[in-house]
PDB file of C-alpha atoms and ligand atoms in Angstrom:
ATOM      1  CA  MET V  17     147.439 168.027  89.428  1.00  0.00           C
ATOM      2  CA  SER V  18     145.727 171.152  88.123  1.00  0.00           C
ATOM      3  CA  SER V  19     145.984 172.759  84.714  1.00  0.00           C
ATOM      4  CA  VAL V  20     147.437 176.081  85.955  1.00  0.00           C
ATOM      5  CA  ASP V  21     151.179 176.565  86.342  1.00  0.00           C
ATOM      6  CA  PHE V  22     153.154 178.295  89.083  1.00  0.00           C
ATOM      7  CA  GLU V  23     154.166 181.223  86.813  1.00  0.00           C
ATOM      8  CA  SER V  24     150.555 182.155  86.089  1.00  0.00           C
ATOM      9  CA  LEU V  25     149.752 182.327  89.814  1.00  0.00           C
ATOM     10  CA  GLY V  26     151.859 185.500  90.038  1.00  0.00           C
ATOM     11  CA  LEU V  27     154.415 184.397  92.644  1.00  0.00           C
ATOM     12  CA  SER V  28     157.608 186.444  92.944  1.00  0.00           C
ATOM     13  CA  ALA V  29     160.815 185.412  91.157  1.00  0.00           C
ATOM     14  CA  PRO V  30     162.743 184.148  94.225  1.00  0.00           C
ATOM     15  CA  VAL V  31     159.782 182.002  95.280  1.00  0.00           C
ATOM     16  CA  LEU V  32     159.370 180.593  91.753  1.00  0.00           C
ATOM     17  CA  LYS V  33     163.085 179.817  91.616  1.00  0.00           C
ATOM     18  CA  ALA V  34     162.904 177.761  94.809  1.00  0.00           C
ATOM     19  CA  VAL V  35     159.808 175.901  93.547  1.00  0.00           C
ATOM     20  CA  LYS V  36     161.567 175.082  90.282  1.00  0.00           C
ATOM     21  CA  GLN V  37     164.686 173.853  92.046  1.00  0.00           C
ATOM     22  CA  LEU V  38     162.573 171.570  94.228  1.00  0.00           C
ATOM     23  CA  GLY V  39     161.250 170.020  91.018  1.00  0.00           C
ATOM     24  CA  TYR V  40     157.612 171.063  91.461  1.00  0.00           C
ATOM     25  CA  GLU V  41     156.171 171.235  87.952  1.00  0.00           C
ATOM     26  CA  GLN V  42     152.545 172.122  88.598  1.00  0.00           C
ATOM     27  CA  PRO V  43     150.572 173.335  91.599  1.00  0.00           C
ATOM     28  CA  THR V  44     148.545 170.655  93.381  1.00  0.00           C
ATOM     29  CA  PRO V  45     144.774 171.356  93.659  1.00  0.00           C
ATOM     30  CA  ILE V  46     145.045 172.839  97.170  1.00  0.00           C
ATOM     31  CA  GLN V  47     147.858 175.094  95.925  1.00  0.00           C
ATOM     32  CA  ALA V  48     145.959 176.204  92.804  1.00  0.00           C
ATOM     33  CA  GLY V  49     142.903 176.889  94.976  1.00  0.00           C
ATOM     34  CA  SER V  50     144.575 178.691  97.893  1.00  0.00           C
ATOM     35  CA  ILE V  51     147.527 180.619  96.456  1.00  0.00           C
ATOM     36  CA  PRO V  52     145.485 183.263  94.526  1.00  0.00           C
ATOM     37  CA  HIS V  53     143.317 184.065  97.585  1.00  0.00           C
ATOM     38  CA  ILE V  54     146.276 184.311  99.964  1.00  0.00           C
ATOM     39  CA  LEU V  55     148.143 186.517  97.455  1.00  0.00           C
ATOM     40  CA  GLU V  56     145.126 188.837  97.453  1.00  0.00           C
ATOM     41  CA  GLY V  57     145.293 189.102 101.230  1.00  0.00           C
ATOM     42  CA  ARG V  58     142.109 187.105 101.878  1.00  0.00           C
ATOM     43  CA  ASP V  59     141.612 184.704 104.782  1.00  0.00           C
ATOM     44  CA  VAL V  60     141.357 181.076 103.659  1.00  0.00           C
ATOM     45  CA  ILE V  61     139.844 177.937 105.166  1.00  0.00           C
ATOM     46  CA  GLY V  62     141.190 174.908 103.346  1.00  0.00           C
ATOM     47  CA  SER V  63     140.166 171.321 103.765  1.00  0.00           C
ATOM     48  CA  ALA V  64     143.154 169.208 102.874  1.00  0.00           C
ATOM     49  CA  GLN V  65     145.185 166.385 104.299  1.00  0.00           C
ATOM     50  CA  THR V  66     148.909 165.927 104.747  1.00  0.00           C
ATOM     51  CA  GLY V  67     150.516 164.951 101.469  1.00  0.00           C
ATOM     52  CA  THR V  68     148.391 167.252  99.308  1.00  0.00           C
ATOM     53  CA  GLY V  69     151.044 169.988  99.112  1.00  0.00           C
ATOM     54  CA  LYS V  70     149.380 172.031 101.824  1.00  0.00           C
ATOM     55  CA  THR V  71     152.581 173.528 103.228  1.00  0.00           C
ATOM     56  CA  ALA V  72     153.472 175.178  99.914  1.00  0.00           C
ATOM     57  CA  ALA V  73     149.812 176.221  99.486  1.00  0.00           C
ATOM     58  CA  TYR V  74     150.272 178.725 102.319  1.00  0.00           C
ATOM     59  CA  ALA V  75     154.048 179.168 102.544  1.00  0.00           C
ATOM     60  CA  LEU V  76     154.606 180.271  98.932  1.00  0.00           C
ATOM     61  CA  PRO V  77     152.048 183.114  98.862  1.00  0.00           C
ATOM     62  CA  ILE V  78     152.949 184.226 102.407  1.00  0.00           C
ATOM     63  CA  LEU V  79     156.617 184.445 101.405  1.00  0.00           C
ATOM     64  CA  HIS V  80     155.621 186.447  98.325  1.00  0.00           C
ATOM     65  CA  ARG V  81     153.606 188.862 100.478  1.00  0.00           C
ATOM     66  CA  LEU V  82     156.280 189.327 103.125  1.00  0.00           C
ATOM     67  CA  GLY V  83     158.953 190.056 100.503  1.00  0.00           C
ATOM     68  CA  GLY V  84     162.651 190.263 101.280  1.00  0.00           C
ATOM     69  CA  HIS V  85     162.977 193.547 103.124  1.00  0.00           C
ATOM     70  CA  ARG V  86     163.401 193.534 106.859  1.00  0.00           C
ATOM     71  CA  GLN V  87     160.985 195.903 108.536  1.00  0.00           C
ATOM     72  CA  GLY V  88     162.054 195.873 112.161  1.00  0.00           C
ATOM     73  CA  ALA V  89     162.914 192.852 114.217  1.00  0.00           C
ATOM     74  CA  ALA V  90     159.451 191.638 115.175  1.00  0.00           C
ATOM     75  CA  PRO V  91     158.145 188.566 113.316  1.00  0.00           C
ATOM     76  CA  ARG V  92     155.535 189.109 110.603  1.00  0.00           C
ATOM     77  CA  CYS V  93     154.124 185.611 110.228  1.00  0.00           C
ATOM     78  CA  LEU V  94     153.315 182.963 112.814  1.00  0.00           C
ATOM     79  CA  VAL V  95     152.742 179.271 112.144  1.00  0.00           C
ATOM     80  CA  PRO V  96     151.750 177.215 115.212  1.00  0.00           C
ATOM     81  CA  GLU V  97     152.738 173.761 114.077  1.00  0.00           C
ATOM     82  CA  LEU V  98     153.632 170.377 115.515  1.00  0.00           C
ATOM     83  CA  ALA V  99     155.869 169.089 112.722  1.00  0.00           C
ATOM     84  CA  ILE V 100     159.468 170.244 112.363  1.00  0.00           C
ATOM     85  CA  GLN V 101     159.236 169.519 108.598  1.00  0.00           C
ATOM     86  CA  VAL V 102     157.097 172.627 108.138  1.00  0.00           C
ATOM     87  CA  ALA V 103     159.898 174.927 109.294  1.00  0.00           C
ATOM     88  CA  GLU V 104     162.289 173.090 106.993  1.00  0.00           C
ATOM     89  CA  ALA V 105     159.888 173.419 104.051  1.00  0.00           C
ATOM     90  CA  PHE V 106     159.454 177.155 104.747  1.00  0.00           C
ATOM     91  CA  GLN V 107     163.209 177.552 104.799  1.00  0.00           C
ATOM     92  CA  SER V 108     163.608 175.751 101.485  1.00  0.00           C
ATOM     93  CA  TYR V 109     160.886 177.875  99.828  1.00  0.00           C
ATOM     94  CA  ALA V 110     162.524 181.048 101.197  1.00  0.00           C
ATOM     95  CA  LYS V 111     166.092 180.214 100.284  1.00  0.00           C
ATOM     96  CA  HIS V 112     166.377 182.763  97.436  1.00  0.00           C
ATOM     97  CA  ILE V 113     164.794 185.631  99.379  1.00  0.00           C
ATOM     98  CA  LYS V 114     167.668 187.763 100.610  1.00  0.00           C
ATOM     99  CA  GLY V 115     167.845 188.500 104.321  1.00  0.00           C
ATOM    100  CA  PHE V 116     164.924 186.213 105.071  1.00  0.00           C
ATOM    101  CA  ASN V 117     164.826 184.229 108.286  1.00  0.00           C
ATOM    102  CA  VAL V 118     162.479 181.474 109.380  1.00  0.00           C
ATOM    103  CA  LEU V 119     162.860 180.483 113.021  1.00  0.00           C
ATOM    104  CA  PRO V 120     161.716 177.073 114.271  1.00  0.00           C
ATOM    105  CA  ILE V 121     160.774 177.274 117.964  1.00  0.00           C
ATOM    106  CA  TYR V 122     159.977 173.803 119.216  1.00  0.00           C
ATOM    107  CA  GLY V 123     159.535 172.658 122.778  1.00  0.00           C
ATOM    108  CA  GLY V 124     162.446 170.587 124.016  1.00  0.00           C
ATOM    109  CA  ALA V 125     164.940 172.529 121.903  1.00  0.00           C
ATOM    110  CA  ASP V 126     167.457 174.917 123.498  1.00  0.00           C
ATOM    111  CA  ILE V 127     165.623 178.129 124.385  1.00  0.00           C
ATOM    112  CA  GLY V 128     168.804 180.252 124.523  1.00  0.00           C
ATOM    113  CA  GLY V 129     169.375 180.035 120.771  1.00  0.00           C
ATOM    114  CA  GLN V 130     165.709 180.842 120.145  1.00  0.00           C
ATOM    115  CA  LEU V 131     165.928 183.936 122.380  1.00  0.00           C
ATOM    116  CA  ARG V 132     169.021 185.180 120.537  1.00  0.00           C
ATOM    117  CA  SER V 133     167.403 184.655 117.128  1.00  0.00           C
ATOM    118  CA  LEU V 134     164.217 186.436 118.187  1.00  0.00           C
ATOM    119  CA  LYS V 135     166.283 189.362 119.413  1.00  0.00           C
ATOM    120  CA  ARG V 136     168.210 189.568 116.117  1.00  0.00           C
ATOM    121  CA  GLY V 137     164.960 189.490 114.167  1.00  0.00           C
ATOM    122  CA  VAL V 138     163.127 186.906 112.051  1.00  0.00           C
ATOM    123  CA  GLN V 139     160.234 187.198 109.596  1.00  0.00           C
ATOM    124  CA  VAL V 140     158.502 183.868 110.184  1.00  0.00           C
ATOM    125  CA  VAL V 141     158.192 181.884 113.403  1.00  0.00           C
ATOM    126  CA  VAL V 142     157.133 178.238 113.100  1.00  0.00           C
ATOM    127  CA  GLY V 143     156.740 176.157 116.200  1.00  0.00           C
ATOM    128  CA  THR V 144     154.802 174.346 118.843  1.00  0.00           C
ATOM    129  CA  PRO V 145     152.010 176.300 120.572  1.00  0.00           C
ATOM    130  CA  GLY V 146     153.427 175.560 124.029  1.00  0.00           C
ATOM    131  CA  ARG V 147     156.840 177.001 123.218  1.00  0.00           C
ATOM    132  CA  MET V 148     155.215 180.014 121.547  1.00  0.00           C
ATOM    133  CA  LEU V 149     153.293 180.689 124.772  1.00  0.00           C
ATOM    134  CA  ASP V 150     156.558 180.319 126.713  1.00  0.00           C
ATOM    135  CA  HIS V 151     158.103 183.062 124.586  1.00  0.00           C
ATOM    136  CA  LEU V 152     154.996 185.232 124.922  1.00  0.00           C
ATOM    137  CA  ARG V 153     155.235 184.951 128.709  1.00  0.00           C
ATOM    138  CA  ARG V 154     158.930 185.871 128.578  1.00  0.00           C
ATOM    139  CA  ARG V 155     158.055 188.756 126.240  1.00  0.00           C
ATOM    140  CA  SER V 156     160.621 187.484 123.765  1.00  0.00           C
ATOM    141  CA  LEU V 157     157.964 186.988 121.076  1.00  0.00           C
ATOM    142  CA  ASP V 158     156.349 190.223 119.904  1.00  0.00           C
ATOM    143  CA  LEU V 159     153.083 189.657 118.014  1.00  0.00           C
ATOM    144  CA  SER V 160     152.350 193.333 117.317  1.00  0.00           C
ATOM    145  CA  GLN V 161     153.703 193.210 113.739  1.00  0.00           C
ATOM    146  CA  ILE V 162     152.118 189.885 112.729  1.00  0.00           C
ATOM    147  CA  LYS V 163     150.581 190.186 109.249  1.00  0.00           C
ATOM    148  CA  GLY V 164     149.857 186.497 108.681  1.00  0.00           C
ATOM    149  CA  LEU V 165     148.907 183.532 110.848  1.00  0.00           C
ATOM    150  CA  ILE V 166     148.586 179.990 109.549  1.00  0.00           C
ATOM    151  CA  LEU V 167     146.792 177.332 111.520  1.00  0.00           C
ATOM    152  CA  ASP V 168     147.835 174.104 109.860  1.00  0.00           C
ATOM    153  CA  GLU V 169     146.402 170.676 110.748  1.00  0.00           C
ATOM    154  CA  ALA V 170     143.834 172.314 113.037  1.00  0.00           C
ATOM    155  CA  ASP V 171     142.062 169.021 113.756  1.00  0.00           C
ATOM    156  CA  GLU V 172     145.371 167.433 114.823  1.00  0.00           C
ATOM    157  CA  MET V 173     145.962 170.361 117.190  1.00  0.00           C
ATOM    158  CA  LEU V 174     142.548 169.642 118.689  1.00  0.00           C
ATOM    159  CA  ARG V 175     143.123 165.886 118.893  1.00  0.00           C
ATOM    160  CA  MET V 176     146.453 166.357 120.656  1.00  0.00           C
ATOM    161  CA  GLY V 177     145.059 168.858 123.152  1.00  0.00           C
ATOM    162  CA  PHE V 178     146.745 172.004 121.816  1.00  0.00           C
ATOM    163  CA  ILE V 179     143.705 173.900 120.609  1.00  0.00           C
ATOM    164  CA  ASP V 180     143.378 176.029 123.780  1.00  0.00           C
ATOM    165  CA  ASP V 181     147.006 177.131 123.459  1.00  0.00           C
ATOM    166  CA  VAL V 182     146.393 177.932 119.794  1.00  0.00           C
ATOM    167  CA  GLU V 183     143.353 180.034 120.677  1.00  0.00           C
ATOM    168  CA  THR V 184     145.350 181.945 123.297  1.00  0.00           C
ATOM    169  CA  ILE V 185     147.893 182.759 120.581  1.00  0.00           C
ATOM    170  CA  LEU V 186     145.197 183.632 118.011  1.00  0.00           C
ATOM    171  CA  ALA V 187     143.579 186.031 120.468  1.00  0.00           C
ATOM    172  CA  GLN V 188     146.870 187.929 120.788  1.00  0.00           C
ATOM    173  CA  THR V 189     147.459 188.461 117.061  1.00  0.00           C
ATOM    174  CA  PRO V 190     146.410 191.813 115.579  1.00  0.00           C
ATOM    175  CA  PRO V 191     142.737 191.665 114.476  1.00  0.00           C
ATOM    176  CA  GLU V 192     143.576 192.812 110.925  1.00  0.00           C
ATOM    177  CA  CYS V 193     146.172 190.078 110.367  1.00  0.00           C
ATOM    178  CA  GLN V 194     145.547 187.677 107.487  1.00  0.00           C
ATOM    179  CA  ARG V 195     144.670 184.141 108.589  1.00  0.00           C
ATOM    180  CA  ALA V 196     144.539 180.747 106.964  1.00  0.00           C
ATOM    181  CA  LEU V 197     143.278 177.541 108.539  1.00  0.00           C
ATOM    182  CA  PHE V 198     143.847 174.082 107.094  1.00  0.00           C
ATOM    183  CA  SER V 199     142.267 170.932 108.444  1.00  0.00           C
ATOM    184  CA  ALA V 200     141.507 167.476 107.075  1.00  0.00           C
ATOM    185  CA  THR V 201     138.206 167.408 108.986  1.00  0.00           C
ATOM    186  CA  MET V 202     136.028 170.140 110.496  1.00  0.00           C
ATOM    187  CA  PRO V 203     134.934 169.055 113.989  1.00  0.00           C
ATOM    188  CA  PRO V 204     132.666 171.535 115.851  1.00  0.00           C
ATOM    189  CA  THR V 205     135.513 173.104 117.886  1.00  0.00           C
ATOM    190  CA  ILE V 206     137.490 173.871 114.722  1.00  0.00           C
ATOM    191  CA  ARG V 207     134.373 175.241 113.062  1.00  0.00           C
ATOM    192  CA  ARG V 208     133.874 177.566 116.031  1.00  0.00           C
ATOM    193  CA  VAL V 209     137.503 178.756 115.944  1.00  0.00           C
ATOM    194  CA  ALA V 210     137.172 179.317 112.188  1.00  0.00           C
ATOM    195  CA  GLU V 211     133.975 181.333 112.623  1.00  0.00           C
ATOM    196  CA  LYS V 212     135.475 183.457 115.375  1.00  0.00           C
ATOM    197  CA  TYR V 213     138.810 184.264 113.737  1.00  0.00           C
ATOM    198  CA  LEU V 214     138.221 183.721 110.005  1.00  0.00           C
ATOM    199  CA  GLY V 215     134.650 184.863 109.612  1.00  0.00           C
ATOM    200  CA  ASP V 216     134.773 185.988 105.980  1.00  0.00           C
ATOM    201  CA  ALA V 217     137.308 183.477 104.681  1.00  0.00           C
ATOM    202  CA  GLU V 218     137.419 181.980 101.201  1.00  0.00           C
ATOM    203  CA  ARG V 219     136.846 178.244 101.341  1.00  0.00           C
ATOM    204  CA  VAL V 220     138.989 175.831  99.388  1.00  0.00           C
ATOM    205  CA  ASN V 221     137.815 172.234  99.451  1.00  0.00           C
ATOM    206  CA  ILE V 222     139.704 169.515  97.707  1.00  0.00           C
ATOM    207  CA  GLU V 223     137.655 166.566  96.483  1.00  0.00           C
ATOM    208  CA  ALA V 224     138.495 163.348  98.293  1.00  0.00           C
ATOM    209  CA  LYS V 225     139.497 161.602  95.078  1.00  0.00           C
ATOM    210  CA  THR V 226     142.252 164.148  94.402  1.00  0.00           C
ATOM    211  CA  LYS V 227     143.698 163.891  97.877  1.00  0.00           C
ATOM    212  CA  THR V 228     146.674 161.834  96.780  1.00  0.00           C
ATOM    213  CA  VAL V 229     149.196 162.723  94.108  1.00  0.00           C
ATOM    214  CA  GLU V 230     147.963 160.951  90.991  1.00  0.00           C
ATOM    215  CA  ARG V 231     151.352 160.037  89.630  1.00  0.00           C
ATOM    216  CA  ILE V 232     152.371 158.174  92.776  1.00  0.00           C
ATOM    217  CA  GLU V 233     151.265 154.574  93.019  1.00  0.00           C
ATOM    218  CA  GLN V 234     151.016 153.280  96.577  1.00  0.00           C
ATOM    219  CA  GLN V 235     151.614 149.686  97.680  1.00  0.00           C
ATOM    220  CA  TYR V 236     152.446 147.968 100.918  1.00  0.00           C
ATOM    221  CA  VAL V 237     154.080 144.713 101.886  1.00  0.00           C
ATOM    222  CA  THR V 238     153.829 143.219 105.377  1.00  0.00           C
ATOM    223  CA  VAL V 239     157.238 142.128 106.689  1.00  0.00           C
ATOM    224  CA  LYS V 240     158.969 141.543 110.023  1.00  0.00           C
ATOM    225  CA  SER V 241     160.889 144.605 111.193  1.00  0.00           C
ATOM    226  CA  HIS V 242     164.322 142.984 110.684  1.00  0.00           C
ATOM    227  CA  GLN V 243     163.354 142.204 107.059  1.00  0.00           C
ATOM    228  CA  LYS V 244     162.453 145.801 106.247  1.00  0.00           C
ATOM    229  CA  MET V 245     165.704 146.824 104.600  1.00  0.00           C
ATOM    230  CA  ASP V 246     165.964 143.608 102.518  1.00  0.00           C
ATOM    231  CA  ALA V 247     162.364 143.883 101.396  1.00  0.00           C
ATOM    232  CA  LEU V 248     162.741 147.556 100.478  1.00  0.00           C
ATOM    233  CA  THR V 249     165.903 146.835  98.498  1.00  0.00           C
ATOM    234  CA  ARG V 250     164.086 144.117  96.519  1.00  0.00           C
ATOM    235  CA  VAL V 251     161.140 146.415  95.792  1.00  0.00           C
ATOM    236  CA  LEU V 252     163.461 149.214  94.654  1.00  0.00           C
ATOM    237  CA  LYS V 253     165.362 146.807  92.412  1.00  0.00           C
TER     238      LYS V 253
HETATM  239  P1  AMP Z   3     152.653 168.490 102.229  1.00  0.00           P
HETATM  240  O1  AMP Z   3     151.240 168.085 101.974  1.00  0.00           O
HETATM  241  O2  AMP Z   3     152.805 169.973 102.318  1.00  0.00           O
HETATM  242  O3  AMP Z   3     153.243 167.774 103.408  1.00  0.00           O
HETATM  243  O4  AMP Z   3     153.526 168.068 100.954  1.00  0.00           O
HETATM  244  C1  AMP Z   3     153.726 166.730 100.596  1.00  0.00           C
HETATM  245  C2  AMP Z   3     154.945 166.563  99.692  1.00  0.00           C
HETATM  246  O5  AMP Z   3     154.639 167.031  98.375  1.00  0.00           O
HETATM  247  C3  AMP Z   3     156.192 167.320 100.130  1.00  0.00           C
HETATM  248  O6  AMP Z   3     157.268 166.431 100.055  1.00  0.00           O
HETATM  249  C4  AMP Z   3     156.334 168.430  99.122  1.00  0.00           C
HETATM  250  O7  AMP Z   3     157.696 168.739  98.905  1.00  0.00           O
HETATM  251  C5  AMP Z   3     155.693 167.857  97.884  1.00  0.00           C
HETATM  252  N1  AMP Z   3     155.049 168.861  96.998  1.00  0.00           N
HETATM  253  C6  AMP Z   3     154.331 169.936  97.383  1.00  0.00           C
HETATM  254  N2  AMP Z   3     153.862 170.603  96.321  1.00  0.00           N
HETATM  255  C7  AMP Z   3     154.269 169.941  95.222  1.00  0.00           C
HETATM  256  C8  AMP Z   3     154.089 170.146  93.807  1.00  0.00           C
HETATM  257  N3  AMP Z   3     153.386 171.172  93.334  1.00  0.00           N
HETATM  258  N4  AMP Z   3     154.667 169.250  92.977  1.00  0.00           N
HETATM  259  C9  AMP Z   3     155.375 168.207  93.466  1.00  0.00           C
HETATM  260  N5  AMP Z   3     155.586 167.959  94.771  1.00  0.00           N
HETATM  261  C10 AMP Z   3     155.036 168.812  95.658  1.00  0.00           C
END
């Protein structure tokens, strides 16, 4: 954990309220490093793994910047993402911002509901690159008002074969839109994407030794699958 607190980072009241209710006491290092730059409107390249509080590192300042007022129906922030938890986290961080809508658009989910929501208007769209491209082809996703784009887990996108889709989306976002890229590693393809789309970004690197939450002790026990519940109960006791 870092020595700064959330209040001193300058986040808006509804965002701070959500953070407090979630029980976050202090920003994690990636949050303390990224939030001030994103609040200032800078592009950010962050090296951080899952579990370091990365989602809040970009979601909190983006929510602060977007504010609560609806300005037209077109989305203002895009988060190509493979994990449904990110949309849920965004929603929980945004819960005290009036009139704020985060829309998860994942492949496999009913497209009708997504089309209706996009028509009604949402501020943030989080979802799989493939489904985003689907909506772009159908012209149901309008990128002309995008002010922020977050590329989370960029190396995972590459590993799973989604990086071309992500680049197609990136190329269609307005050139002046603010961008942040997070990745645990920086393979050459990700470096190239970063150079092309986030040329003058601030870099936030978290030391390997701080990559896990200090106050959580981790242990494992090898058991047969049918013994899992019994073993867990004994550990918890
Ligand atoms: P992430 O790396 O974004 O997947 O976050 C990992 C977990 O840490 C999530 O369950 C978050 O709710 C939690 N978390 C994020 N930031 C903080 C914080 N500042 N204090 C405590 N927990 C946090």
